[in-house]
Amino acid sequence: MLPKTSRIPGFYKLKPKERLEIVKDFASLTEDEVEALMNTGSLPIELADRMIENVIGAIPIPIGVAVNFLINGRDYMIPMAIEEPSVVAAASNAARMARRSGGFHAECTSSVMIGQIQCVGIKDPYRAKMEVLSAKEEILQKANEQDPLLVSLGGGAIDLEARVIDTRSGPMLITHLLVDCKDAMGANAVNTMAEAVAPMIERITGGRVYLRIISNLATKRLARAWTKIDKEAVGGEEVVDGIVEAYNFASADPYRAATHNKGIMNGVIAVAIATCNDHRAIEAGAHAYAAISGRYLPLSVWEKNEDGDLVGSIELPMAVGTVGGATRVHPIAKICLKILGVKSANELAAVMAAVGLAQNLAALRALADEGIQRGHMKLHARNIAIQAGAKGELIDLLVQRMVEERKIRLDRAKELLKELTSSNS
Ligand code: MEV
């Protein structure tokens, strides 16, 4: 038999079904597996095929709705798309604690994104920097000619910054084109503008432009949220102290800060996926922002006020859109946006910051109080029971037994399932 090859010329030109036939042969997929891939539910395969390349199916991820969220005095239901158990319940729980004292306050600084233009080979980069800055109006005009629609909506290129940086290959002039993207995430608009003004930058500086691309470190588009939680709502002053100690730990140790921030991103990214926003961009921006001081720090802060109550705040870049991209193409993302009821990208960004803070609070409270495993155990056990092959009410029975034994393992689940099915038959 000839060895299997993944070199398949013209694969991209095929229809999803034809591609799937090839993949089926390559990976020895069964008819059922092929069927499962083709069954793309509410994302028609033709639409999926227009969204990305080489499509052969779609993967459904559960959407849960976090409740109890009071943000800026308004009630929100938060659709969250995530595969991890406990996250949605934890967010709802934290939001319930917060709403007793007014919920969350949240805002987003602006919808301005940064396009970077890298220029090298300039003998006198500081002179070049001055000349680029002094050509600001001309450069902005050229940028804005690329997107009359965005300009007509009140957005577009609004300012210019220039920095000389030292690199391994000598100084570089990095021009930042600041673009107000309004309700779009803006990557397409910013990249088009950065490419359009690049020849001007070369002419002005005498240097050579290489990269022209958006920066995901969106420091002009910061979402902020803060809340005060009554000490009684969180479980007493000892728990408040535990949460503050957890924050102090994270702010002194990047190993902990990474996990602290992961907990925040559990909430933020679940909303990003539900609304089909570019979650990789948000994730990259968040972690770069966490390290912007030169040290990787937690994105949130937890303090105890003079009454012994818990005060939390968060600030992170939040490049999200409510128009453009996949958000307005994916039928489920459109519905999730409707559930959220946000009127603008800034509002969505603010809500997402509040969800991140709530998620962080829930994790820290569980860690500082009972430990995270107790809450996680039941949901984890459910997944293991299903993996072991349990169906219907056997799932609950199996979960109960595993939790009682505190042994949540696939091998044990299989043994118990055998016992239960033989005693039932
Ligand atoms: C798990 O997905 C997230 C946590 O590890 C976050 C944290 O430790 O703060 C619980």
Coordinates of C-alpha atoms in Angstrom, one line a residue, residues 35-320:
E35 CA -21.9 12.3 9.5
A36 CA -21.1 14.0 12.8
L37 CA -18.7 16.4 11.1
M38 CA -21.2 17.2 8.3
N39 CA -23.9 17.9 10.8
T40 CA -23.0 21.5 11.4
G41 CA -26.3 22.5 13.1
S42 CA -27.2 26.1 12.9
L43 CA -24.0 27.0 11.0
P44 CA -24.8 25.8 7.5
I45 CA -21.8 24.1 5.9
E46 CA -22.0 26.5 2.9
L47 CA -21.7 29.4 5.3
A48 CA -18.8 27.8 7.2
D49 CA -17.1 27.2 3.9
R50 CA -17.2 30.9 3.2
M51 CA -15.8 31.8 6.6
I52 CA -12.5 29.8 6.5
E53 CA -10.6 27.6 4.1
N54 CA -10.7 23.8 3.6
V55 CA -13.8 23.4 5.7
I56 CA -15.0 19.9 6.5
G57 CA -17.4 20.6 9.4
A58 CA -18.0 22.6 12.5
I59 CA -17.6 22.0 16.2
P60 CA -20.4 22.8 18.6
I61 CA -19.4 24.2 22.0
P62 CA -22.0 24.5 24.7
I63 CA -23.4 28.0 25.3
G64 CA -24.5 28.7 28.9
V65 CA -26.1 31.9 30.1
A66 CA -24.7 33.5 33.2
V67 CA -27.4 35.3 35.2
N68 CA -27.5 37.9 38.0
F69 CA -25.3 40.5 36.2
L70 CA -26.0 44.1 37.1
I71 CA -23.7 46.4 35.2
N72 CA -23.9 50.1 35.4
G73 CA -27.4 49.7 36.9
R74 CA -28.6 47.5 34.0
D75 CA -29.4 43.8 34.0
Y76 CA -27.6 41.6 31.5
M77 CA -27.8 37.9 30.6
I78 CA -24.4 36.8 29.5
P79 CA -24.1 34.1 26.9
M80 CA -20.9 32.2 27.4
A81 CA -19.5 29.6 25.0
I82 CA -17.1 27.3 26.8
E83 CA -16.2 23.6 27.2
E84 CA -15.0 23.9 30.8
P85 CA -17.5 23.0 33.6
S86 CA -18.2 25.3 36.5
V87 CA -17.3 28.6 34.7
V88 CA -20.9 29.7 33.9
A89 CA -22.1 28.7 37.4
A90 CA -19.2 30.5 39.0
A91 CA -19.8 33.7 37.0
S92 CA -23.5 33.7 38.0
N93 CA -22.5 33.2 41.6
A94 CA -20.1 36.0 41.7
A95 CA -22.6 38.3 39.9
R96 CA -25.1 37.5 42.6
M97 CA -22.7 38.5 45.3
A98 CA -21.9 41.7 43.6
R99 CA -25.5 42.8 42.8
R100 CA -26.3 43.0 46.6
S101 CA -24.1 46.1 46.7
G102 CA -25.0 47.6 43.3
G103 CA -23.2 45.2 40.9
F104 CA -20.4 46.2 38.6
H105 CA -19.4 49.6 37.2
A106 CA -17.8 49.3 33.8
E107 CA -16.5 51.3 30.9
C108 CA -14.3 51.3 27.8
T109 CA -11.9 54.1 27.2
S110 CA -12.4 54.4 23.4
S111 CA -12.6 52.2 20.3
V112 CA -9.2 53.3 19.0
M113 CA -6.8 50.6 17.6
I114 CA -3.1 51.0 16.7
G115 CA -1.7 50.1 13.3
Q116 CA 2.1 49.7 13.3
I117 CA 4.4 50.6 10.4
Q118 CA 7.9 49.3 10.7
C119 CA 10.6 51.4 8.9
V120 CA 14.2 50.3 8.8
G121 CA 17.5 51.5 7.3
I122 CA 17.2 55.1 8.3
K123 CA 20.5 56.8 9.1
D124 CA 18.9 59.6 11.2
P125 CA 15.8 58.0 12.7
Y126 CA 15.0 60.9 15.1
R127 CA 14.9 63.4 12.2
A128 CA 12.7 60.9 10.3
K129 CA 10.4 60.7 13.3
M130 CA 10.0 64.5 13.4
E131 CA 9.2 64.5 9.7
V132 CA 6.7 61.7 9.9
L133 CA 4.9 63.5 12.8
S134 CA 4.9 66.8 10.9
A135 CA 3.2 65.1 7.9
K136 CA 0.4 63.9 10.2
E137 CA -2.5 65.5 8.3
E138 CA -1.3 64.2 4.9
I139 CA -0.9 60.7 6.3
L140 CA -4.2 60.7 8.1
Q141 CA -5.9 61.9 5.0
K142 CA -4.4 59.1 2.9
A143 CA -5.4 56.5 5.6
N144 CA -9.0 57.8 5.7
E145 CA -9.4 57.7 2.0
Q146 CA -9.3 53.9 2.4
D147 CA -12.4 53.6 4.5
P148 CA -15.0 56.3 3.7
L149 CA -17.7 54.2 5.4
L150 CA -15.9 54.2 8.7
V151 CA -15.2 57.9 8.4
S152 CA -18.9 58.6 7.6
L153 CA -19.7 56.8 10.9
G154 CA -17.5 59.2 12.8
G155 CA -14.5 56.9 12.9
G156 CA -11.2 56.7 11.0
A157 CA -7.6 57.5 11.5
I158 CA -7.4 60.2 14.1
D159 CA -3.8 60.5 15.2
L160 CA -0.2 59.5 14.7
E161 CA 2.6 58.5 17.0
A162 CA 6.2 57.6 16.2
R163 CA 8.8 55.8 18.2
V164 CA 12.4 55.0 17.6
I165 CA 13.2 51.6 19.0
D166 CA 16.6 49.8 19.4
T167 CA 16.7 46.4 17.8
R168 CA 19.3 43.7 17.0
S169 CA 19.6 45.1 13.5
G170 CA 19.8 48.7 14.6
P171 CA 17.3 51.5 15.2
M172 CA 13.8 51.3 13.6
L173 CA 11.2 53.9 13.3
I174 CA 7.8 52.6 14.3
T175 CA 4.9 54.7 13.3
H176 CA 1.6 54.1 15.1
L177 CA -1.6 55.0 13.2
L178 CA -4.4 55.5 15.6
V179 CA -7.7 54.5 14.1
D180 CA -11.1 54.9 15.8
C181 CA -12.8 51.7 14.7
K182 CA -16.2 52.5 16.3
D183 CA -18.2 49.3 16.6
A184 CA -15.8 47.1 14.6
M185 CA -12.8 45.3 16.0
G186 CA -11.1 47.0 13.2
A187 CA -8.2 44.7 12.1
N188 CA -9.2 44.9 8.4
A189 CA -9.6 48.7 8.4
V190 CA -6.4 49.3 10.3
N191 CA -4.3 46.9 8.2
T192 CA -5.6 48.5 5.0
M193 CA -4.8 52.0 6.2
A194 CA -1.3 50.9 7.4
E195 CA -0.5 49.4 4.0
A196 CA -1.8 52.5 2.2
V197 CA 0.3 55.0 4.1
A198 CA 3.5 52.9 4.0
P199 CA 4.8 54.4 0.7
M200 CA 4.4 57.9 2.2
I201 CA 6.4 56.8 5.2
E202 CA 9.2 55.5 3.0
R203 CA 9.2 58.7 0.9
I204 CA 9.4 60.9 4.0
T205 CA 12.0 58.8 5.9
G206 CA 14.1 57.5 3.0
G207 CA 13.9 54.1 4.8
R208 CA 12.3 50.8 3.9
V209 CA 9.0 49.7 5.3
Y210 CA 8.5 46.0 6.2
L211 CA 5.5 45.2 8.5
R212 CA 2.2 47.1 8.3
I213 CA -0.1 45.5 10.8
I214 CA -2.4 46.1 13.7
S215 CA -1.1 45.8 17.3
N216 CA -3.0 43.6 19.6
L217 CA -1.7 45.5 22.6
A218 CA -4.7 47.8 22.3
T219 CA -3.7 50.3 25.0
K220 CA -6.2 52.9 23.6
R221 CA -9.1 50.5 23.9
L222 CA -9.0 49.6 27.6
A223 CA -12.0 48.1 29.3
R224 CA -12.4 48.7 33.0
A225 CA -14.7 47.3 35.7
W226 CA -14.9 47.6 39.4
T227 CA -17.1 46.4 42.2
K228 CA -17.5 46.4 46.0
I229 CA -18.7 43.2 47.6
D230 CA -20.1 43.3 51.1
K231 CA -18.0 41.1 53.4
E232 CA -21.2 39.1 54.4
A233 CA -21.9 38.3 50.7
V234 CA -18.5 36.9 50.2
G235 CA -18.5 34.7 53.3
G236 CA -17.1 37.0 56.0
E237 CA -14.0 39.1 56.6
E238 CA -11.8 36.0 56.7
V239 CA -12.7 35.2 53.1
V240 CA -12.1 38.8 52.2
D241 CA -8.6 38.5 53.7
G242 CA -8.0 35.2 51.8
I243 CA -9.0 36.9 48.5
V244 CA -6.7 39.8 49.2
E245 CA -3.9 37.4 50.1
A246 CA -4.5 35.5 46.8
Y247 CA -4.2 38.8 44.9
N248 CA -1.0 39.6 46.8
F249 CA 0.4 36.2 45.9
A250 CA -0.4 36.8 42.2
S251 CA 1.1 40.2 42.2
A252 CA 4.4 38.9 43.6
D253 CA 4.6 35.7 41.5
P254 CA 4.2 35.3 37.7
Y255 CA 3.5 31.5 38.1
R256 CA 0.4 32.4 40.1
A257 CA -0.4 35.6 38.1
A258 CA -0.7 33.4 34.9
T259 CA -3.4 31.2 36.6
H260 CA -5.1 34.2 38.2
N261 CA -5.3 35.8 34.7
K262 CA -6.4 32.5 33.2
G263 CA -9.4 32.6 35.5
I264 CA -10.3 36.1 34.3
M265 CA -10.0 35.0 30.6
N266 CA -12.3 32.0 31.3
G267 CA -15.1 34.6 31.5
V268 CA -13.8 37.1 28.9
I269 CA -13.1 34.5 26.2
A270 CA -16.3 32.6 26.7
V271 CA -18.2 35.8 25.8
A272 CA -15.8 36.5 22.9
I273 CA -16.5 33.0 21.4
A274 CA -20.2 33.3 21.9
T275 CA -20.1 36.6 19.9
C276 CA -17.6 35.3 17.4
N277 CA -15.0 37.9 18.4
D278 CA -11.3 37.3 17.7
H279 CA -10.5 35.7 21.1
R280 CA -6.8 35.2 20.2
A281 CA -6.4 39.0 19.7
I282 CA -8.0 39.6 23.1
E283 CA -5.9 36.9 24.8
A284 CA -2.7 38.2 23.3
G285 CA -3.6 41.8 24.3
A286 CA -4.5 40.8 27.8
H287 CA -1.2 39.0 28.5
A288 CA 0.9 41.7 26.9
Y289 CA -0.9 44.3 29.0
A290 CA -0.3 42.2 32.1
A291 CA 3.4 42.4 31.4
I292 CA 3.6 46.0 30.2
S293 CA 5.5 47.2 33.3
G294 CA 8.2 44.7 32.5
R295 CA 6.9 42.2 35.0
Y296 CA 3.9 39.9 34.4
L297 CA 1.2 41.0 36.8
P298 CA -2.5 40.1 37.6
L299 CA -5.0 42.1 35.4
S300 CA -7.2 42.6 38.5
V301 CA -6.7 44.1 41.9
W302 CA -8.4 43.1 45.1
E303 CA -8.4 45.3 48.3
K304 CA -10.2 45.5 51.6
N305 CA -11.8 48.8 52.3
E306 CA -12.2 50.5 55.7
D307 CA -15.5 48.6 56.4
G308 CA -13.8 45.3 55.8
D309 CA -15.6 44.9 52.4
L310 CA -14.0 43.6 49.3
V311 CA -13.2 45.9 46.4
G312 CA -12.1 44.6 43.1
S313 CA -11.1 46.3 39.8
I314 CA -9.8 45.2 36.4
E315 CA -8.3 46.9 33.4
L316 CA -7.4 45.2 30.1
P317 CA -7.3 45.9 26.4
M318 CA -10.6 44.7 24.8
A319 CA -10.6 44.8 21.0
V320 CA -14.1 43.6 20.3

